[in-house]
Amino acid sequence: MSSGSAGKDSESGSHFQPGLRRPLLSTQEKLQNGLDSSKNLQSTLSVNAPEFVPRKTTFSVTAAEFVPRQQPYPQYSQSLYQDFQGLQIGGYGQPPTSEQVLDSFRTALTALISQPGNMEELMSGVIDQMNQLPATEESIQNKVVEMLFEQCVSEPNFRYTGARLCRLLCKKLKSHPMFQDFRNVFLTRCKEEFLKKEEMISNPKLIDRLCGFTMFIGELFLNLEVEDGSGKAHKIGILRSPVLKDLLLILLSHPTDFTVKCATQLLKLTGSTIEDTAYLNKTPEEGSYDEVFLQIRQLDTYPDLNRTSKCLIKSVLDLKDNNWGRSRSSNPPTPEDSYQQNYQQAANFTQNEPIFYNQHGQPISAQEAGYSDQAFDPYLQEEEEEEFARWEAGELEEGGHWVEGGDYQAWSDQDEYFQTGPYTENYMDEEIEAAYEEFLRQQPSHH
């Protein structure tokens, strides 16, 4: 049978696998009964045998082999650390050159256009370089002044930052013999530009520069201060009058929409501070701005000004009549508190505006963050700017708008701008009504 099966398997081609061999009897007995204990090998090994006990050694953790050899390491002193702290970026312990300082100052001015809130951080290294210039070095003060002045006049978003930077440089460089008269040199440069006002107002290509210079002088008047003999800080009287006053008069004496806009912006910026600092000028006639406002009032009937300019004039006059937006008090503000109060007043007027922060998380003004009113002018359409000026002048009431032709009308609930047909609560046109009748006829009747 096995042979036959084997034959079939061979014919079918399947593989034949024989069964496993049975273990020997002796192996089976050992598996069933365990090893014979009598035949187990007896070991004489012990954990305490001499083979497992290490030999005695003379090594010690304090042996000379484990103690590192003495190396002649240098001992650094405090003076060496101070010398390291005094190393300059411009070279290995060498003071910077004038060219290096000018390059650093130019780079910082460029960075301040986009990062005005980080002025002290960006200028810290530059001021350190300036203070380390040797007193015998060729003076670079005039080049620094010219570079700063040109950027303040030509770059609208830099004027506020430039005025603050001028104040910072006057404070940080006053101990250096080369820069100790930085403020006087800078004001002298401003005086040179001021003396060109007649030439610039008569040249249409230079009117834009005159307006930029005028706005910068306003920022400089608000930010730059001098100390008297008692150490008390005051604003610079000569900037208030005659500089600002004469610049306003020359702009208003050649009225165009551009010059009137500049003059009104300047008065909105500095008007309250100008009134609070009349004491800076020696005589009441010298410090009076009545001539300026008289000339502004006369422009209200000037035929060559567009409606937007006249609205700006009206808004400035209304602001002045309302004490520049401040609450009236029997106790006038002290000079040292004037600027802070004006800043707070401005913050209250723009409380719905975005809040800006510097890299330390401290709130800063929109001007410090690089934004100014003029920065948004290109984004306003001519109609939008005109409507904003009318609203600012009080001609546009809340809930109103200007329609084509210049007539004012209030928004009405009866306006039908989005209505496409005669409106009723259940309004249906003919097509919808026919479809609805067909739908009703197809419904099964219920009795």
CSV table of N, CA, C and O in Angstrom, one decimal, residues 249-324:
chain,number,residue,atom,x,y,z
A,249,LEU,N,3.4,133.2,6.5
A,249,LEU,CA,2.9,134.4,5.8
A,249,LEU,C,3.3,134.3,4.3
A,249,LEU,O,2.5,134.7,3.4
A,250,ILE,N,4.5,133.8,4.0
A,250,ILE,CA,4.9,133.8,2.6
A,250,ILE,C,4.1,132.7,1.8
A,250,ILE,O,3.8,132.9,0.6
A,251,LEU,N,3.7,131.6,2.5
A,251,LEU,CA,2.9,130.6,1.8
A,251,LEU,C,1.5,131.2,1.5
A,251,LEU,O,0.9,131.0,0.5
A,252,LEU,N,1.0,131.9,2.5
A,252,LEU,CA,-0.4,132.4,2.4
A,252,LEU,C,-0.5,133.6,1.5
A,252,LEU,O,-1.5,133.9,0.9
A,253,SER,N,0.7,134.3,1.3
A,253,SER,CA,0.7,135.5,0.4
A,253,SER,C,0.8,135.0,-1.1
A,253,SER,O,0.6,135.9,-2.0
A,254,HIS,N,1.1,133.8,-1.3
A,254,HIS,CA,1.1,133.2,-2.7
A,254,HIS,C,0.1,132.0,-2.7
A,254,HIS,O,0.5,130.8,-2.8
A,255,PRO,N,-1.2,132.3,-2.5
A,255,PRO,CA,-2.1,131.1,-2.3
A,255,PRO,C,-2.3,130.3,-3.5
A,255,PRO,O,-2.7,130.8,-4.5
A,256,THR,N,-2.1,129.0,-3.3
A,256,THR,CA,-2.5,128.0,-4.3
A,256,THR,C,-3.0,126.8,-3.4
A,256,THR,O,-2.9,126.8,-2.2
A,257,ASP,N,-3.7,125.9,-4.1
A,257,ASP,CA,-4.2,124.8,-3.3
A,257,ASP,C,-3.1,124.0,-2.6
A,257,ASP,O,-3.3,123.5,-1.5
A,258,PHE,N,-1.9,124.0,-3.1
A,258,PHE,CA,-0.8,123.3,-2.5
A,258,PHE,C,-0.2,124.1,-1.3
A,258,PHE,O,0.0,123.5,-0.2
A,259,THR,N,0.0,125.4,-1.4
A,259,THR,CA,0.6,126.1,-0.3
A,259,THR,C,-0.4,126.3,0.8
A,259,THR,O,-0.1,126.3,2.0
A,260,VAL,N,-1.7,126.4,0.5
A,260,VAL,CA,-2.8,126.5,1.5
A,260,VAL,C,-2.9,125.2,2.3
A,260,VAL,O,-3.0,125.2,3.5
A,261,LYS,N,-2.8,124.1,1.6
A,261,LYS,CA,-2.8,122.8,2.3
A,261,LYS,C,-1.6,122.7,3.2
A,261,LYS,O,-1.8,122.2,4.4
A,262,CYS,N,-0.4,123.1,2.8
A,262,CYS,CA,0.7,123.0,3.7
A,262,CYS,C,0.6,123.9,4.9
A,262,CYS,O,0.9,123.5,6.0
A,263,ALA,N,0.1,125.1,4.7
A,263,ALA,CA,-0.1,126.1,5.8
A,263,ALA,C,-1.1,125.6,6.8
A,263,ALA,O,-0.9,125.7,8.1
A,264,THR,N,-2.2,125.0,6.4
A,264,THR,CA,-3.2,124.5,7.3
A,264,THR,C,-2.8,123.3,8.0
A,264,THR,O,-3.0,123.1,9.2
A,265,GLN,N,-2.0,122.4,7.4
A,265,GLN,CA,-1.5,121.3,8.1
A,265,GLN,C,-0.5,121.7,9.1
A,265,GLN,O,-0.5,121.1,10.2
A,266,LEU,N,0.3,122.7,8.8
A,266,LEU,CA,1.3,123.2,9.8
A,266,LEU,C,0.6,123.7,11.0
A,266,LEU,O,1.0,123.5,12.2
A,267,LEU,N,-0.5,124.5,10.8
A,267,LEU,CA,-1.2,125.1,12.0
A,267,LEU,C,-1.9,124.0,12.8
A,267,LEU,O,-2.0,124.2,14.0
A,268,LYS,N,-2.4,123.0,12.1
A,268,LYS,CA,-3.1,121.9,12.9
A,268,LYS,C,-2.0,121.2,13.8
A,268,LYS,O,-2.3,120.8,14.9
A,269,LEU,N,-0.8,121.1,13.2
A,269,LEU,CA,0.3,120.4,14.0
A,269,LEU,C,0.8,121.3,15.1
A,269,LEU,O,1.0,120.7,16.2
A,270,THR,N,1.0,122.6,14.9
A,270,THR,CA,1.7,123.4,15.9
A,270,THR,C,0.8,124.5,16.6
A,270,THR,O,1.3,125.2,17.4
A,271,GLY,N,-0.4,124.6,16.1
A,271,GLY,CA,-1.3,125.8,16.6
A,271,GLY,C,-1.4,125.9,18.1
A,271,GLY,O,-1.2,127.0,18.6
A,272,SER,N,-1.7,124.8,18.7
A,272,SER,CA,-1.9,124.9,20.2
A,272,SER,C,-0.6,125.3,20.9
A,272,SER,O,-0.5,126.0,21.9
A,273,THR,N,0.5,124.7,20.4
A,273,THR,CA,1.8,125.0,21.1
A,273,THR,C,2.3,126.4,20.8
A,273,THR,O,2.9,127.0,21.6
A,274,ILE,N,2.0,126.9,19.6
A,274,ILE,CA,2.3,128.3,19.3
A,274,ILE,C,1.6,129.2,20.2
A,274,ILE,O,2.2,130.2,20.7
A,275,GLU,N,0.3,129.0,20.5
A,275,GLU,CA,-0.4,129.9,21.4
A,275,GLU,C,0.1,129.8,22.8
A,275,GLU,O,0.1,130.7,23.6
A,276,ASP,N,0.5,128.6,23.3
A,276,ASP,CA,1.0,128.4,24.6
A,276,ASP,C,2.4,128.9,24.9
A,276,ASP,O,2.9,129.0,26.0
A,277,THR,N,3.2,129.2,23.8
A,277,THR,CA,4.6,129.6,24.0
A,277,THR,C,4.8,131.0,23.5
A,277,THR,O,5.9,131.4,23.1
A,278,ALA,N,3.8,131.9,23.6
A,278,ALA,CA,4.0,133.3,23.2
A,278,ALA,C,5.0,134.0,24.1
A,278,ALA,O,5.6,135.0,23.7
A,279,TYR,N,5.2,133.5,25.3
A,279,TYR,CA,6.2,134.1,26.2
A,279,TYR,C,7.6,133.9,25.7
A,279,TYR,O,8.5,134.6,26.2
A,280,LEU,N,7.9,133.1,24.7
A,280,LEU,CA,9.2,132.9,24.2
A,280,LEU,C,9.8,134.1,23.5
A,280,LEU,O,11.0,134.3,23.4
A,281,ASN,N,8.9,134.9,22.9
A,281,ASN,CA,9.3,136.1,22.2
A,281,ASN,C,9.3,137.3,23.1
A,281,ASN,O,8.5,137.4,24.0
A,282,LYS,N,10.1,138.3,22.8
A,282,LYS,CA,10.4,139.4,23.7
A,282,LYS,C,9.2,140.3,23.8
A,282,LYS,O,8.8,140.8,24.9
A,283,THR,N,8.5,140.6,22.7
A,283,THR,CA,7.4,141.6,22.7
A,283,THR,C,6.2,140.9,22.3
A,283,THR,O,6.2,140.0,21.5
A,284,PRO,N,5.0,141.4,22.7
A,284,PRO,CA,3.7,140.8,22.2
A,284,PRO,C,3.6,140.9,20.7
A,284,PRO,O,3.0,140.0,20.1
A,285,GLU,N,4.0,142.0,20.1
A,285,GLU,CA,3.9,142.2,18.7
A,285,GLU,C,4.7,141.1,17.9
A,285,GLU,O,4.3,140.6,16.9
A,286,GLU,N,5.9,140.8,18.4
A,286,GLU,CA,6.8,139.8,17.8
A,286,GLU,C,6.2,138.4,17.9
A,286,GLU,O,6.2,137.6,17.0
A,287,GLY,N,5.5,138.1,19.0
A,287,GLY,CA,5.0,136.8,19.2
A,287,GLY,C,3.6,136.6,18.7
A,287,GLY,O,3.0,135.5,18.8
A,288,SER,N,2.9,137.7,18.3
A,288,SER,CA,1.5,137.6,17.8
A,288,SER,C,1.4,136.9,16.5
A,288,SER,O,2.2,137.2,15.5
A,289,TYR,N,0.4,136.0,16.3
A,289,TYR,CA,0.1,135.3,15.1
A,289,TYR,C,-1.2,135.9,14.5
A,289,TYR,O,-1.8,135.2,13.6
A,290,ASP,N,-1.7,137.0,14.9
A,290,ASP,CA,-2.9,137.6,14.4
A,290,ASP,C,-2.9,137.8,12.9
A,290,ASP,O,-3.9,137.6,12.2
A,291,GLU,N,-1.7,138.3,12.4
A,291,GLU,CA,-1.6,138.5,11.0
A,291,GLU,C,-1.8,137.3,10.2
A,291,GLU,O,-2.3,137.3,9.1
A,292,VAL,N,-1.3,136.2,10.7
A,292,VAL,CA,-1.4,134.9,10.0
A,292,VAL,C,-2.9,134.5,9.9
A,292,VAL,O,-3.3,134.2,8.8
A,293,PHE,N,-3.6,134.6,11.0
A,293,PHE,CA,-5.0,134.1,10.9
A,293,PHE,C,-5.9,135.1,10.2
A,293,PHE,O,-6.9,134.8,9.6
A,294,LEU,N,-5.5,136.4,10.2
A,294,LEU,CA,-6.2,137.4,9.4
A,294,LEU,C,-6.1,137.1,7.9
A,294,LEU,O,-7.1,137.2,7.2
A,295,GLN,N,-4.9,136.7,7.5
A,295,GLN,CA,-4.7,136.4,6.1
A,295,GLN,C,-5.4,135.1,5.7
A,295,GLN,O,-5.9,135.0,4.6
A,296,ILE,N,-5.5,134.2,6.6
A,296,ILE,CA,-6.2,132.9,6.4
A,296,ILE,C,-7.7,133.2,6.2
A,296,ILE,O,-8.4,132.7,5.2
A,297,ARG,N,-8.3,134.1,7.0
A,297,ARG,CA,-9.7,134.4,6.9
A,297,ARG,C,-10.0,135.1,5.6
A,297,ARG,O,-11.1,134.9,5.0
A,298,GLN,N,-9.1,135.9,5.1
A,298,GLN,CA,-9.3,136.6,3.8
A,298,GLN,C,-9.3,135.7,2.6
A,298,GLN,O,-9.9,136.0,1.6
A,299,LEU,N,-8.6,134.5,2.8
A,299,LEU,CA,-8.6,133.6,1.7
A,299,LEU,C,-9.9,132.8,1.5
A,299,LEU,O,-10.0,132.1,0.4
A,300,ASP,N,-10.8,133.0,2.4
A,300,ASP,CA,-12.0,132.2,2.3
A,300,ASP,C,-12.8,132.6,1.0
A,300,ASP,O,-13.6,131.9,0.5
A,301,THR,N,-12.6,133.9,0.6
A,301,THR,CA,-13.3,134.4,-0.6
A,301,THR,C,-12.3,134.4,-1.9
A,301,THR,O,-12.7,135.0,-2.9
A,302,TYR,N,-11.2,133.9,-1.7
A,302,TYR,CA,-10.2,133.9,-2.8
A,302,TYR,C,-10.7,133.0,-4.0
A,302,TYR,O,-11.0,131.8,-3.7
A,303,PRO,N,-10.9,133.5,-5.2
A,303,PRO,CA,-11.5,132.7,-6.2
A,303,PRO,C,-10.8,131.6,-6.8
A,303,PRO,O,-11.3,130.6,-7.4
A,304,ASP,N,-9.4,131.6,-6.7
A,304,ASP,CA,-8.6,130.6,-7.4
A,304,ASP,C,-8.4,129.3,-6.5
A,304,ASP,O,-7.7,128.4,-7.0
A,305,LEU,N,-9.0,129.3,-5.3
A,305,LEU,CA,-8.9,128.1,-4.5
A,305,LEU,C,-10.1,127.2,-4.7
A,305,LEU,O,-11.2,127.6,-4.8
A,306,ASN,N,-9.8,125.9,-4.7
A,306,ASN,CA,-10.9,124.9,-4.9
A,306,ASN,C,-11.7,124.7,-3.6
A,306,ASN,O,-11.3,125.3,-2.5
A,307,ARG,N,-12.7,124.0,-3.7
A,307,ARG,CA,-13.6,123.8,-2.5
A,307,ARG,C,-12.9,123.1,-1.4
A,307,ARG,O,-13.1,123.4,-0.2
A,308,THR,N,-12.0,122.2,-1.7
A,308,THR,CA,-11.2,121.5,-0.7
A,308,THR,C,-10.4,122.4,0.2
A,308,THR,O,-10.3,122.3,1.4
A,309,SER,N,-9.7,123.3,-0.5
A,309,SER,CA,-8.8,124.3,0.2
A,309,SER,C,-9.7,125.2,1.2
A,309,SER,O,-9.2,125.5,2.3
A,310,LYS,N,-10.8,125.6,0.7
A,310,LYS,CA,-11.7,126.4,1.5
A,310,LYS,C,-12.2,125.6,2.7
A,310,LYS,O,-12.4,126.2,3.8
A,311,CYS,N,-12.4,124.3,2.6
A,311,CYS,CA,-12.9,123.5,3.7
A,311,CYS,C,-11.7,123.4,4.7
A,311,CYS,O,-11.9,123.3,5.9
A,312,LEU,N,-10.5,123.2,4.2
A,312,LEU,CA,-9.3,123.1,5.1
A,312,LEU,C,-9.2,124.4,5.9
A,312,LEU,O,-8.8,124.4,7.1
A,313,ILE,N,-9.4,125.6,5.2
A,313,ILE,CA,-9.3,126.9,5.9
A,313,ILE,C,-10.3,126.9,7.0
A,313,ILE,O,-10.0,127.3,8.2
A,314,LYS,N,-11.5,126.5,6.7
A,314,LYS,CA,-12.6,126.6,7.7
A,314,LYS,C,-12.3,125.7,8.9
A,314,LYS,O,-12.6,126.0,10.0
A,315,SER,N,-11.8,124.5,8.6
A,315,SER,CA,-11.5,123.5,9.7
A,315,SER,C,-10.4,124.1,10.6
A,315,SER,O,-10.5,123.9,11.9
A,316,VAL,N,-9.4,124.8,10.1
A,316,VAL,CA,-8.4,125.4,11.0
A,316,VAL,C,-9.0,126.5,11.8
A,316,VAL,O,-8.7,126.6,13.0
A,317,LEU,N,-9.8,127.3,11.2
A,317,LEU,CA,-10.4,128.4,12.0
A,317,LEU,C,-11.3,127.9,13.0
A,317,LEU,O,-11.3,128.5,14.2
A,318,ASP,N,-12.1,126.9,12.7
A,318,ASP,CA,-13.0,126.3,13.7
A,318,ASP,C,-12.1,125.7,14.9
A,318,ASP,O,-12.5,125.8,16.0
A,319,LEU,N,-11.0,125.1,14.5
A,319,LEU,CA,-10.2,124.4,15.5
A,319,LEU,C,-9.6,125.5,16.4
A,319,LEU,O,-9.5,125.3,17.7
A,320,LYS,N,-9.2,126.6,15.9
A,320,LYS,CA,-8.7,127.7,16.7
A,320,LYS,C,-9.7,128.3,17.6
A,320,LYS,O,-9.5,128.5,18.8
A,321,ASP,N,-10.9,128.5,17.1
A,321,ASP,CA,-12.0,129.1,17.9
A,321,ASP,C,-12.4,128.1,19.0
A,321,ASP,O,-13.0,128.6,20.0
A,322,ASN,N,-12.2,126.8,18.8
A,322,ASN,CA,-12.5,125.8,19.9
A,322,ASN,C,-11.3,125.4,20.7
A,322,ASN,O,-11.2,124.3,21.2
A,323,ASN,N,-10.3,126.4,20.8
A,323,ASN,CA,-9.2,126.2,21.7
A,323,ASN,C,-8.4,124.9,21.3
A,323,ASN,O,-7.8,124.2,22.1
A,324,TRP,N,-8.3,124.7,19.9
A,324,TRP,CA,-7.5,123.6,19.4
A,324,TRP,C,-8.0,122.2,19.9
A,324,TRP,O,-7.2,121.3,20.1
